[in-house]
Short mmCIF file of C-alpha atoms in Angstrom, two decimals:
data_model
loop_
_atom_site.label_atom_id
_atom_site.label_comp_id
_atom_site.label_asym_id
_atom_site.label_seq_id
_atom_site.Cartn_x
_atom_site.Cartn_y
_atom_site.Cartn_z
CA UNK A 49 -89.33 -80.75 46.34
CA UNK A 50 -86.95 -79.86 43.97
CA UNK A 51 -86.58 -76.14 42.64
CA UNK A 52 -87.91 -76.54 38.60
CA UNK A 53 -90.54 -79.17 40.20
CA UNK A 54 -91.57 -76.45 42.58
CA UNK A 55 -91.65 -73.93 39.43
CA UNK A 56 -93.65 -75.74 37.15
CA UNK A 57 -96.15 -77.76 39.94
CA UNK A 58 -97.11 -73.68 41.71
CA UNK A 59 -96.36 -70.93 38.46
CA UNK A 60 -100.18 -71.66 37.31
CA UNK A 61 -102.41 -72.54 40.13
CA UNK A 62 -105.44 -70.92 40.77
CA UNK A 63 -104.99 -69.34 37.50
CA UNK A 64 -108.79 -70.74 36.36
CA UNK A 65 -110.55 -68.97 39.17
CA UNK A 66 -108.75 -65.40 39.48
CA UNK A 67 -110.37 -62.98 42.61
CA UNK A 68 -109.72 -59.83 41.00
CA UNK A 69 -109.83 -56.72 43.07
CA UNK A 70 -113.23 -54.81 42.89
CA UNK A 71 -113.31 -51.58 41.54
CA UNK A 72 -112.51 -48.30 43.83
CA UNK A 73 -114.82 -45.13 44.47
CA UNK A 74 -114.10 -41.33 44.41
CA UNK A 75 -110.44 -40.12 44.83
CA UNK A 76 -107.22 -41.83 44.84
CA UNK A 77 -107.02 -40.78 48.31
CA UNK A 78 -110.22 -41.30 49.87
CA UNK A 79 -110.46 -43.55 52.36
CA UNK A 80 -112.97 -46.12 50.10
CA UNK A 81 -109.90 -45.96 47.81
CA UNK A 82 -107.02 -47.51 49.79
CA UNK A 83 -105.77 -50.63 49.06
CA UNK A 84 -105.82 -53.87 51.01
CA UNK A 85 -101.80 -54.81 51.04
CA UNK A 86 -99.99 -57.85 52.19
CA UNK A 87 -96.25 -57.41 52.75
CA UNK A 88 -94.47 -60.25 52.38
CA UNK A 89 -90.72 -60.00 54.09
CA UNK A 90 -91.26 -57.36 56.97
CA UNK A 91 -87.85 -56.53 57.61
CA UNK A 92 -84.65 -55.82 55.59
CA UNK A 93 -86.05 -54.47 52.22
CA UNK A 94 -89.74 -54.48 53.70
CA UNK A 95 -88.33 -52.02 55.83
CA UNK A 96 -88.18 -49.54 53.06
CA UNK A 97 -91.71 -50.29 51.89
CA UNK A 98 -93.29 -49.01 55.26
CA UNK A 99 -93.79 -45.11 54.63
CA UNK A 100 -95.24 -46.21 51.39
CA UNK A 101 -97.67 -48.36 52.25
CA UNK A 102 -98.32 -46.74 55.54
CA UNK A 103 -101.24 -44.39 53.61
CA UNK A 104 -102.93 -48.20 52.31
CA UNK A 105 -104.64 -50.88 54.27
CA UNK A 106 -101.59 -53.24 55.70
CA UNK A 107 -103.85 -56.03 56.39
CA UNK A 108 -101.28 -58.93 55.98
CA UNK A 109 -97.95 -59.51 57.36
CA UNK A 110 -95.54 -62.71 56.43
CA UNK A 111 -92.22 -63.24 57.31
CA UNK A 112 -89.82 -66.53 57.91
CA UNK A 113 -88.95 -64.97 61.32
CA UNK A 114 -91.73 -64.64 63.83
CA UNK A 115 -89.56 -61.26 65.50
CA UNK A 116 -89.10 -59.71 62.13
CA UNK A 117 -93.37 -60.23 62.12
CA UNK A 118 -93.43 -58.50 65.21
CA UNK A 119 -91.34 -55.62 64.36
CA UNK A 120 -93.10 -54.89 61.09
CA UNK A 121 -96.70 -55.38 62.78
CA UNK A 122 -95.21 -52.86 65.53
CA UNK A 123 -93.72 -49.96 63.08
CA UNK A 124 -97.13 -50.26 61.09
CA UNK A 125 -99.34 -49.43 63.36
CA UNK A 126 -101.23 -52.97 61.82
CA UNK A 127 -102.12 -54.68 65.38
CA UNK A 128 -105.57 -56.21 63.14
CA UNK A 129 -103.43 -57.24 59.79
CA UNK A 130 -103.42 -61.12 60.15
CA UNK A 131 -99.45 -62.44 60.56
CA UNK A 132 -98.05 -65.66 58.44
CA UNK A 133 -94.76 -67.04 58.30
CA UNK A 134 -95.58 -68.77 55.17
CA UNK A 135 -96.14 -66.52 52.32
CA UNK A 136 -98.38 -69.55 50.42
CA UNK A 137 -101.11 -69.45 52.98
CA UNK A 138 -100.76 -65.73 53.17
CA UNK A 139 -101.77 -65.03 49.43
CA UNK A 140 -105.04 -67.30 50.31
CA UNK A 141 -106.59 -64.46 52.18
CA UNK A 142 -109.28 -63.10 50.04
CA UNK A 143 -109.16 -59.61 50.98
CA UNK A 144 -106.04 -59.11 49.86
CA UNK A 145 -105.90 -56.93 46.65
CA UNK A 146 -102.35 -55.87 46.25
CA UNK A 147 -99.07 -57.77 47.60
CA UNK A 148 -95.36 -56.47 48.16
CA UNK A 149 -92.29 -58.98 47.64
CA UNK A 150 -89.09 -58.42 49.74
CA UNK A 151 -88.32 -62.39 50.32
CA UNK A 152 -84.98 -63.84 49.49
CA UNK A 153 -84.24 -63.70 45.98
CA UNK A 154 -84.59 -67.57 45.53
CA UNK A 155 -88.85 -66.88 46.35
CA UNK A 156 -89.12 -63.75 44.13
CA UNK A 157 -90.56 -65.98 41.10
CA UNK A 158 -93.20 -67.86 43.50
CA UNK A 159 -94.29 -65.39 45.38
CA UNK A 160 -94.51 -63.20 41.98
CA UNK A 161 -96.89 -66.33 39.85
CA UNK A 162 -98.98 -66.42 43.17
CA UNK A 163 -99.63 -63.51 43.23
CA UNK A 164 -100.83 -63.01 40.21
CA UNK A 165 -102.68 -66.42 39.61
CA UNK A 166 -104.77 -65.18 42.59
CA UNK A 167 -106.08 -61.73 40.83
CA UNK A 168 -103.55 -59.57 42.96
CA UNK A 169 -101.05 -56.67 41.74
CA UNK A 170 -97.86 -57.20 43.00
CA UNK A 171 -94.93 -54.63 43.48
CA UNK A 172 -91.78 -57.82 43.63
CA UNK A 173 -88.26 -56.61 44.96
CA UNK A 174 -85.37 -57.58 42.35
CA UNK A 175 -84.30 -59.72 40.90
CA UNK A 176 -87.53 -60.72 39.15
CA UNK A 177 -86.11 -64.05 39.27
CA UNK A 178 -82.73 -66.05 39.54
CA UNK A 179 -82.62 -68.24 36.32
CA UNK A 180 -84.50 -67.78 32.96
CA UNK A 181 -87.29 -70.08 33.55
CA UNK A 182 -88.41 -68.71 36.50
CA UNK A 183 -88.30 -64.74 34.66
CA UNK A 184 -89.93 -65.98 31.14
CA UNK A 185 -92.85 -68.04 33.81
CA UNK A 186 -92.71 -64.75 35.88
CA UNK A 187 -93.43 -62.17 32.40
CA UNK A 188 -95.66 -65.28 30.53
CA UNK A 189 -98.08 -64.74 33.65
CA UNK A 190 -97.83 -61.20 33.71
CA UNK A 191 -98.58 -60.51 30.04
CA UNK A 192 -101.72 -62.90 30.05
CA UNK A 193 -103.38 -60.73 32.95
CA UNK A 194 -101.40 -56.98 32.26
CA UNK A 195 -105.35 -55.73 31.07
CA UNK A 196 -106.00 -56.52 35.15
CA UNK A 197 -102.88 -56.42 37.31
CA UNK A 198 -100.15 -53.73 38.22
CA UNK A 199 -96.74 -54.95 38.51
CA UNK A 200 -93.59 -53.31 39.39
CA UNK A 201 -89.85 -54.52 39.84
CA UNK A 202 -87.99 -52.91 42.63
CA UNK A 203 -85.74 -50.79 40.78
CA UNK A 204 -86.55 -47.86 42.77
CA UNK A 205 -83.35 -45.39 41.53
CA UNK A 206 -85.77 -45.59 38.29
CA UNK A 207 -87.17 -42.58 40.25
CA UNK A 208 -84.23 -40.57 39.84
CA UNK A 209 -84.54 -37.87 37.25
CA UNK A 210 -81.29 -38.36 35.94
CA UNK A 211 -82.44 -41.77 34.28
CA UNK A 212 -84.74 -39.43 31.89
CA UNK A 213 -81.80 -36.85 31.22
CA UNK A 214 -80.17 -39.98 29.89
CA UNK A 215 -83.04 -41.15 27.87
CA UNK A 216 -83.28 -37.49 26.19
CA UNK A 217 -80.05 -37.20 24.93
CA UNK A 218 -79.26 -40.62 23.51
CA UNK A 219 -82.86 -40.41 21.90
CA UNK A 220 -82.31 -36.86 20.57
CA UNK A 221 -79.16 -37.70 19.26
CA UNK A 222 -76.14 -36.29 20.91
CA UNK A 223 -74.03 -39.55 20.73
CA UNK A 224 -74.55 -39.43 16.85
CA UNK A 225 -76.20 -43.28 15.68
CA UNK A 226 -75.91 -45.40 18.97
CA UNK A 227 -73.59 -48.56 18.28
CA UNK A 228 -72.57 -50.02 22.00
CA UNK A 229 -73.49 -50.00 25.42
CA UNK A 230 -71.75 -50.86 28.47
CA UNK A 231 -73.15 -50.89 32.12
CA UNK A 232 -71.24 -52.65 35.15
CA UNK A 233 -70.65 -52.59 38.72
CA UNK A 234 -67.59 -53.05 40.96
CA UNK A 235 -68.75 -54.94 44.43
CA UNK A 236 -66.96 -57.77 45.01
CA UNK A 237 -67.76 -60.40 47.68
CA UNK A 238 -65.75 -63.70 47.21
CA UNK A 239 -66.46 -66.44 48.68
CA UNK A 240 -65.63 -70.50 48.54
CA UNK A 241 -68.87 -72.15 48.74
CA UNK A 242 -72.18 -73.27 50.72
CA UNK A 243 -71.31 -72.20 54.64
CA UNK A 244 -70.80 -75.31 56.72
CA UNK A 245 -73.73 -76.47 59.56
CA UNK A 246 -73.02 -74.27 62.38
CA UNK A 247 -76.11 -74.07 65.53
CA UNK A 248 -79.19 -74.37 65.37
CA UNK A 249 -82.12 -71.34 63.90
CA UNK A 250 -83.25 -69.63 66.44
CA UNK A 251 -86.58 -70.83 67.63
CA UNK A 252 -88.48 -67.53 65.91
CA UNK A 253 -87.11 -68.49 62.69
CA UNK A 254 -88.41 -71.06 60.52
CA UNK A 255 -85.54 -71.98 58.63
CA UNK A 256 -87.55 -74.41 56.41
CA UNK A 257 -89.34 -71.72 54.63
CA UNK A 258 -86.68 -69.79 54.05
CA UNK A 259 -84.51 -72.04 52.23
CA UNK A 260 -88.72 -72.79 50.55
CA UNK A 261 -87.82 -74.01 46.95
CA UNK A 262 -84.23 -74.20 47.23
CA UNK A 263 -82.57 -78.03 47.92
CA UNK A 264 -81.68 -78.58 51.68
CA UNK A 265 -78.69 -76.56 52.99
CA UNK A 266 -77.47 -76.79 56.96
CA UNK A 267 -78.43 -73.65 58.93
CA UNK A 268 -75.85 -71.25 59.45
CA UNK A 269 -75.91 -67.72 61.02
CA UNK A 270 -73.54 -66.31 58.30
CA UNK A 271 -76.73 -66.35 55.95
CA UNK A 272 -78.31 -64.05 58.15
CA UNK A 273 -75.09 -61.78 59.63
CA UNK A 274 -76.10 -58.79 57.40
CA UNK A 275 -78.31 -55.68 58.74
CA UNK A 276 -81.61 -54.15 56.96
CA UNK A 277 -80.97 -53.17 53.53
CA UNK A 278 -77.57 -55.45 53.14
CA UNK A 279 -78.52 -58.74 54.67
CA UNK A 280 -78.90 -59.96 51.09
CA UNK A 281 -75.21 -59.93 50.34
CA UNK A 282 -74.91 -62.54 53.16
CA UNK A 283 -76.43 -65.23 50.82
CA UNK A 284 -77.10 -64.00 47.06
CA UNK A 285 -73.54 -65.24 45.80
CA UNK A 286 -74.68 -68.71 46.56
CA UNK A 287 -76.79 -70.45 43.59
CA UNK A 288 -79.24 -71.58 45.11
CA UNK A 289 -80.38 -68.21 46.69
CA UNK A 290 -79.51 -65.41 44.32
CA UNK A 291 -78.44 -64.53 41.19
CA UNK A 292 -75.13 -62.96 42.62
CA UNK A 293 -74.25 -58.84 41.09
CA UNK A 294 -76.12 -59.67 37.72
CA UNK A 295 -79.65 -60.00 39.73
CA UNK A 296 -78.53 -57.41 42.82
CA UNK A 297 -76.82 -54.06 41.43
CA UNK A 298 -76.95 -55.31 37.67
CA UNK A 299 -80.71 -55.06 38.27
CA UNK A 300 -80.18 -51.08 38.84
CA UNK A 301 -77.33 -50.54 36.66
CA UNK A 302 -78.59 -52.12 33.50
CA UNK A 303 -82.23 -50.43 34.28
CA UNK A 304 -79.53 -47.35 33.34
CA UNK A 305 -79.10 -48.23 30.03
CA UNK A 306 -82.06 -50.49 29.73
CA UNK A 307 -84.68 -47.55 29.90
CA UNK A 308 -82.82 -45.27 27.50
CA UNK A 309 -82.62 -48.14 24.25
CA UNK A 310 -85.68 -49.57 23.89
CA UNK A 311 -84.28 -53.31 23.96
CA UNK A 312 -85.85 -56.33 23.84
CA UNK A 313 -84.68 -59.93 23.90
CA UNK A 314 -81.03 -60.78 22.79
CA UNK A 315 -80.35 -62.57 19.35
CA UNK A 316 -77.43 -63.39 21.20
CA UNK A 317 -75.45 -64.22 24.61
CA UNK A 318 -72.14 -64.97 25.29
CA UNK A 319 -70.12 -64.50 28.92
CA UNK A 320 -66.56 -65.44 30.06
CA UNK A 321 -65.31 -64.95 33.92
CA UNK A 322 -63.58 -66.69 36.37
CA UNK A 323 -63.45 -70.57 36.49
CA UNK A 324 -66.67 -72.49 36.99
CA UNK A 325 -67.70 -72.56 41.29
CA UNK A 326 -70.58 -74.79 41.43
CA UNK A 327 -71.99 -73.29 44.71
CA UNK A 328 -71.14 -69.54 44.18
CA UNK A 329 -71.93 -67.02 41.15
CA UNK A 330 -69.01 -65.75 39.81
CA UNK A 331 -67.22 -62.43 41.32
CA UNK A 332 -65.16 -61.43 37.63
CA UNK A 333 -67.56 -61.72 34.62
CA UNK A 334 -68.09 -60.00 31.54
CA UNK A 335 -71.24 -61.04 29.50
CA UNK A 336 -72.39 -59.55 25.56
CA UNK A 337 -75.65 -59.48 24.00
CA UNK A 338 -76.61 -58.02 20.39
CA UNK A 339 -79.97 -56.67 20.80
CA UNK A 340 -82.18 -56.42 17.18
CA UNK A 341 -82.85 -53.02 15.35
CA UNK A 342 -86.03 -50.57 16.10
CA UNK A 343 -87.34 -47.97 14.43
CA UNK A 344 -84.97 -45.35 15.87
CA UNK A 345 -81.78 -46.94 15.83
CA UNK A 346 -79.57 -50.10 14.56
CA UNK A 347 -78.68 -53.69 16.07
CA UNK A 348 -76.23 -52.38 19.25
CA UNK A 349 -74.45 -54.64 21.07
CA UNK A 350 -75.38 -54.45 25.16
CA UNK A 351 -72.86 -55.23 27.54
CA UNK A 352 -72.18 -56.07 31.19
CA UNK A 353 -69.09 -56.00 33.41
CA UNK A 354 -68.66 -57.00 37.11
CA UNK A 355 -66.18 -57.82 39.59
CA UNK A 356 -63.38 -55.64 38.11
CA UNK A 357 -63.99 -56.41 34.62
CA UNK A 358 -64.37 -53.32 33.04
CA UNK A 359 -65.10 -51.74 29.58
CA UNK A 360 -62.04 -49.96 27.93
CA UNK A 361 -63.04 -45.56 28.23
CA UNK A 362 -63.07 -44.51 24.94
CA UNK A 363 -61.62 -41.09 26.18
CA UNK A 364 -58.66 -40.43 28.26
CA UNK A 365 -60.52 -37.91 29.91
CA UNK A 366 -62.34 -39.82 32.33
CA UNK A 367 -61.71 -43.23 34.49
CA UNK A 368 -64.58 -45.40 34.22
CA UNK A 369 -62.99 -47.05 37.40
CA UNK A 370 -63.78 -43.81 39.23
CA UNK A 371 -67.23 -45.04 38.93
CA UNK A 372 -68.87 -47.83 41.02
CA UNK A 373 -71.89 -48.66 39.12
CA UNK A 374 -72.14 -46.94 35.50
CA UNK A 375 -73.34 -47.02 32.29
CA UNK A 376 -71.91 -45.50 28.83
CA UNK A 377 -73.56 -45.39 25.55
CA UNK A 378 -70.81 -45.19 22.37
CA UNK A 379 -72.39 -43.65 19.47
CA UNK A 380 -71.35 -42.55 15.90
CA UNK A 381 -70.32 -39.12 17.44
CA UNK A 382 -69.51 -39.18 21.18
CA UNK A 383 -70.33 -41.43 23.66
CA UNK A 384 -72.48 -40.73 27.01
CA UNK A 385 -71.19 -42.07 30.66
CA UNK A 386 -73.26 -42.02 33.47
CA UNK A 387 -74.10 -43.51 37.06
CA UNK A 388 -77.10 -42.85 38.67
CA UNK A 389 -76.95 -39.05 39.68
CA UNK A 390 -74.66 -37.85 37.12
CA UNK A 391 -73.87 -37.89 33.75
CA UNK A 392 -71.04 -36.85 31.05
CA UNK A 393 -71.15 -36.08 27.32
CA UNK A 394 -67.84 -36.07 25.55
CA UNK A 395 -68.18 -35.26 21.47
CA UNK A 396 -65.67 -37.07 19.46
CA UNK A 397 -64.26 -36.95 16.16
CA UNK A 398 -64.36 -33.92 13.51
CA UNK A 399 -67.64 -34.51 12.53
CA UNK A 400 -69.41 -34.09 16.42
CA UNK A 401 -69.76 -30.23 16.25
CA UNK A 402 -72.78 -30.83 17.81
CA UNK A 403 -75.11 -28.73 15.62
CA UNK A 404 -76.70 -31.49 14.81
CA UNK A 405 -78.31 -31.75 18.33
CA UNK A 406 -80.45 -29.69 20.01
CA UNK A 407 -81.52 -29.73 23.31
CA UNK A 408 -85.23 -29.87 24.31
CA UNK A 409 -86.68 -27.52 25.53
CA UNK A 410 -87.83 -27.35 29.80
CA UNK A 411 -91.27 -27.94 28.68
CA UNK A 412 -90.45 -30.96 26.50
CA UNK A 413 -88.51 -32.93 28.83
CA UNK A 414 -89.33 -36.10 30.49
CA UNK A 415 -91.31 -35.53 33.61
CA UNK A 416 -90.39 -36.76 36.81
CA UNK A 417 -91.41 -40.02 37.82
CA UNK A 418 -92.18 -39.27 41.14
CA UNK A 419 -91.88 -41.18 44.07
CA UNK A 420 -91.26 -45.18 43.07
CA UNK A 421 -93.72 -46.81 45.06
CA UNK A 422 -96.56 -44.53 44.96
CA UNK A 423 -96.09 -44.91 41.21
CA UNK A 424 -97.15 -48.41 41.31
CA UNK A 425 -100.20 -47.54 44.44
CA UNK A 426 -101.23 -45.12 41.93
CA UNK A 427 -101.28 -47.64 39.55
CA UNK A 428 -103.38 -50.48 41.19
CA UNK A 429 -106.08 -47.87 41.70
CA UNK A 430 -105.63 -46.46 37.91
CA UNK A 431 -104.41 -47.22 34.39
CA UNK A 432 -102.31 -50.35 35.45
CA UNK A 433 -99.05 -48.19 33.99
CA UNK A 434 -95.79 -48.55 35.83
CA UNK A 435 -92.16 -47.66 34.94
CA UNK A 436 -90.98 -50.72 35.42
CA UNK A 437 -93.78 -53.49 34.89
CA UNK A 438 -93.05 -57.57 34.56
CA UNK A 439 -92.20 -57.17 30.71
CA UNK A 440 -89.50 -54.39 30.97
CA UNK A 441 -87.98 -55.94 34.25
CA UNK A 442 -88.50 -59.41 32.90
CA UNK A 443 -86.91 -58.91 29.51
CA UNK A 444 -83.85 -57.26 31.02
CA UNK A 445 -83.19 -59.60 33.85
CA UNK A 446 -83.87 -62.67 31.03
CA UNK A 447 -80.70 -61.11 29.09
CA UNK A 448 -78.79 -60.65 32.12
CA UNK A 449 -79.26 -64.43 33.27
CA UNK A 450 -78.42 -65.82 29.72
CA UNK A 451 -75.42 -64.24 30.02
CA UNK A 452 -74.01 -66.85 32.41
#
């Protein structure tokens, strides 16, 4: 079946008859409060779910690979959760309220309109999809049932506190009138295209799911050569499976910048890179948005580098190359740089004395975030509110993609 066949026959169903979870009792913790979870993808990324979801009810496991299933049933403690290799038949059990995504990027967008279509929050690794479709299907969904369902992207540095020391100062000011802003990353993988047929999958892995929506490809154990937590840069370059550095790091360096301007959808895209592969994302690109007005600044243009591309410093004190994955925000007075931990404010021009900025005070400062996941637990038992719901994750990732 192909991929936008696949999209538009599956984003929908089951959305007439939604099972919504019932209401919970008495404290967040309290045993009559936990959730039921199904955690889709037990190994790799899932891995990093498991001391979150430990305190809930794991009472579904799915993953492609029947040893992966094992593993994740084993580090869980979950010997009575009920074990699928297909995540379809998995999101059919009815006492499943809440569902975690860590598939291959190419499922993210299925899994994701499932989900949801069958009443259940859903917490769905990044990218939120690889191709606009799939992302406006994924946030369409999402905003029709937001009164019902938590949703969270997994751009977990979100957590870090330096993403709200950020926020504060381009809000309050510091940068003068905010005019441009620049986030990129510097991994570079290269490779020539789809890997040749090589063996056969071993006999615990059904290859047929994992390649699910995707056109046919020959197995090959180079798509699954990488360890937990980088097995994905074995096969997002590739089209058909990922979204290449714009849906894996861009996801958490744009978030960056993303969370401190208020953005929504471009008026504009345009991108130039490397020549045209038609089997691998590029490894050099450069993409530019202009994102409209709001009521606390002007139209900015938004950019993104990758692959060695880079935006030009506008001081000579500091070497954005220095920096792996960063963002800087040029304003009227100074411009901010920043990566995820750290961040650098460099006043420019006579006018940037910088009594025209002051600092807020400890009490008036963001508050922590707290821990990522529990954010969105928290969530599916409460107010629904998350950091980094399927309408800010959707919206960015949509500007990334039509950047290509």
């Amino acid at each position: 079946m192909k991929r936008r066949h696949f999209l538009k026959t599956f984003a929908f169903t089951g959305a007439a008859g939604l099972i919504l979870p019932q209401a919970r009792l008495f404290g967040a913790d309290a045993p009559s409060n936990k959730l039921n979870i199904a955690l889709i993808g037990t190994w790799g990324r899932g891995e990093a779910h498991f001391a979150g979801i430990s305190s809930e009810n794991v009472v579904a496991l799915c993953d492609v690979d029947e040893k992966h299933l094992a593993y994740g049933a084993e580090k869980l403690n979950c010997p009575k959760a009920k074990q699928y290799v297909d995540w379809r038949e998995c999101l059919e059990q009815k006492d499943v309220d809440a569902v975690v995504c860590c598939t291959a990027d190419h499922t993210h967008a299925f899994v994701a309109n499932w989900a949801m279509n069958r009443g259940k929050h859903i917490y769905c690794e990044k990218p939120l999809g690889n191709s606009v479709e799939e992302v406006r299907v994924v946030r369409a969904t999402y905003l029709k049932n937001k009164h019902k369902l938590a949703t969270q992207v997994g751009t977990q540095r979100h957590e870090h506190e330096n993403f709200n020391r950020v926020r504060e100062i381009v809000r309050d000011g510091a940068i003068g009138d905010l005019v441009e802003v620049s986030a990129w990353g510097n991994r570079q993988i290269p490779r020539p295209g789809y890997l040749p047929a090589l063996g056969e999958p071993p006999k615990t892995l059904h290859y047929d799911l994992w390649l699910g929506p995707s056109p046919a490809h020959p197995y090959n154990p180079g798509y699954f050569s990488g360890g937990p937590g980088s097995n994905c840069l074995s096969w997002n370059m590739y089209w058909d499976f990922g979204s290449g550095q714009i849906g894996d790091m861009g996801s958490h360096t744009m978030d960056l910048a993303w969370n401190a301007i208020d953005a929504g959808l471009p008026t504009s895209a345009e991108g130039k890179g490397e020549p045209f592969n038609p089997e691998v994302t590029p490894v050099r690109l450069e993409t530019h948005f202009d994102i409209p007005a709001n009521d606390w600044r002007p139209v900015i243009r938004v950019s993104w580098y990758q692959g060695g591309a880079m935006p030009e410093s506008p001081t000579r004190f500091m070497d954005l190359k220095t920096i792996d994955h960063g963002a800087m925000f040029e304003g009227s007075k100074g411009c901010l740089i920043a990566d995820f931990n750290n961040r650098a404010l460099f006043p420019q021009g006579n006018q940037a004395d910088m009594t025209y900025y002051k600092p807020r005070t400890k009490e008036a400062l963001i508050p922590p975030l707290g821990n990522f996941q529990k954010q969105w637990i928290n969530a599916c038992k409460g107010d629904l509110k998350t950091s980094c719901d399927f309408d800010y994750g959707g919206q960015m990732i949509e500007m990334m993609l039509l950047g290509w």
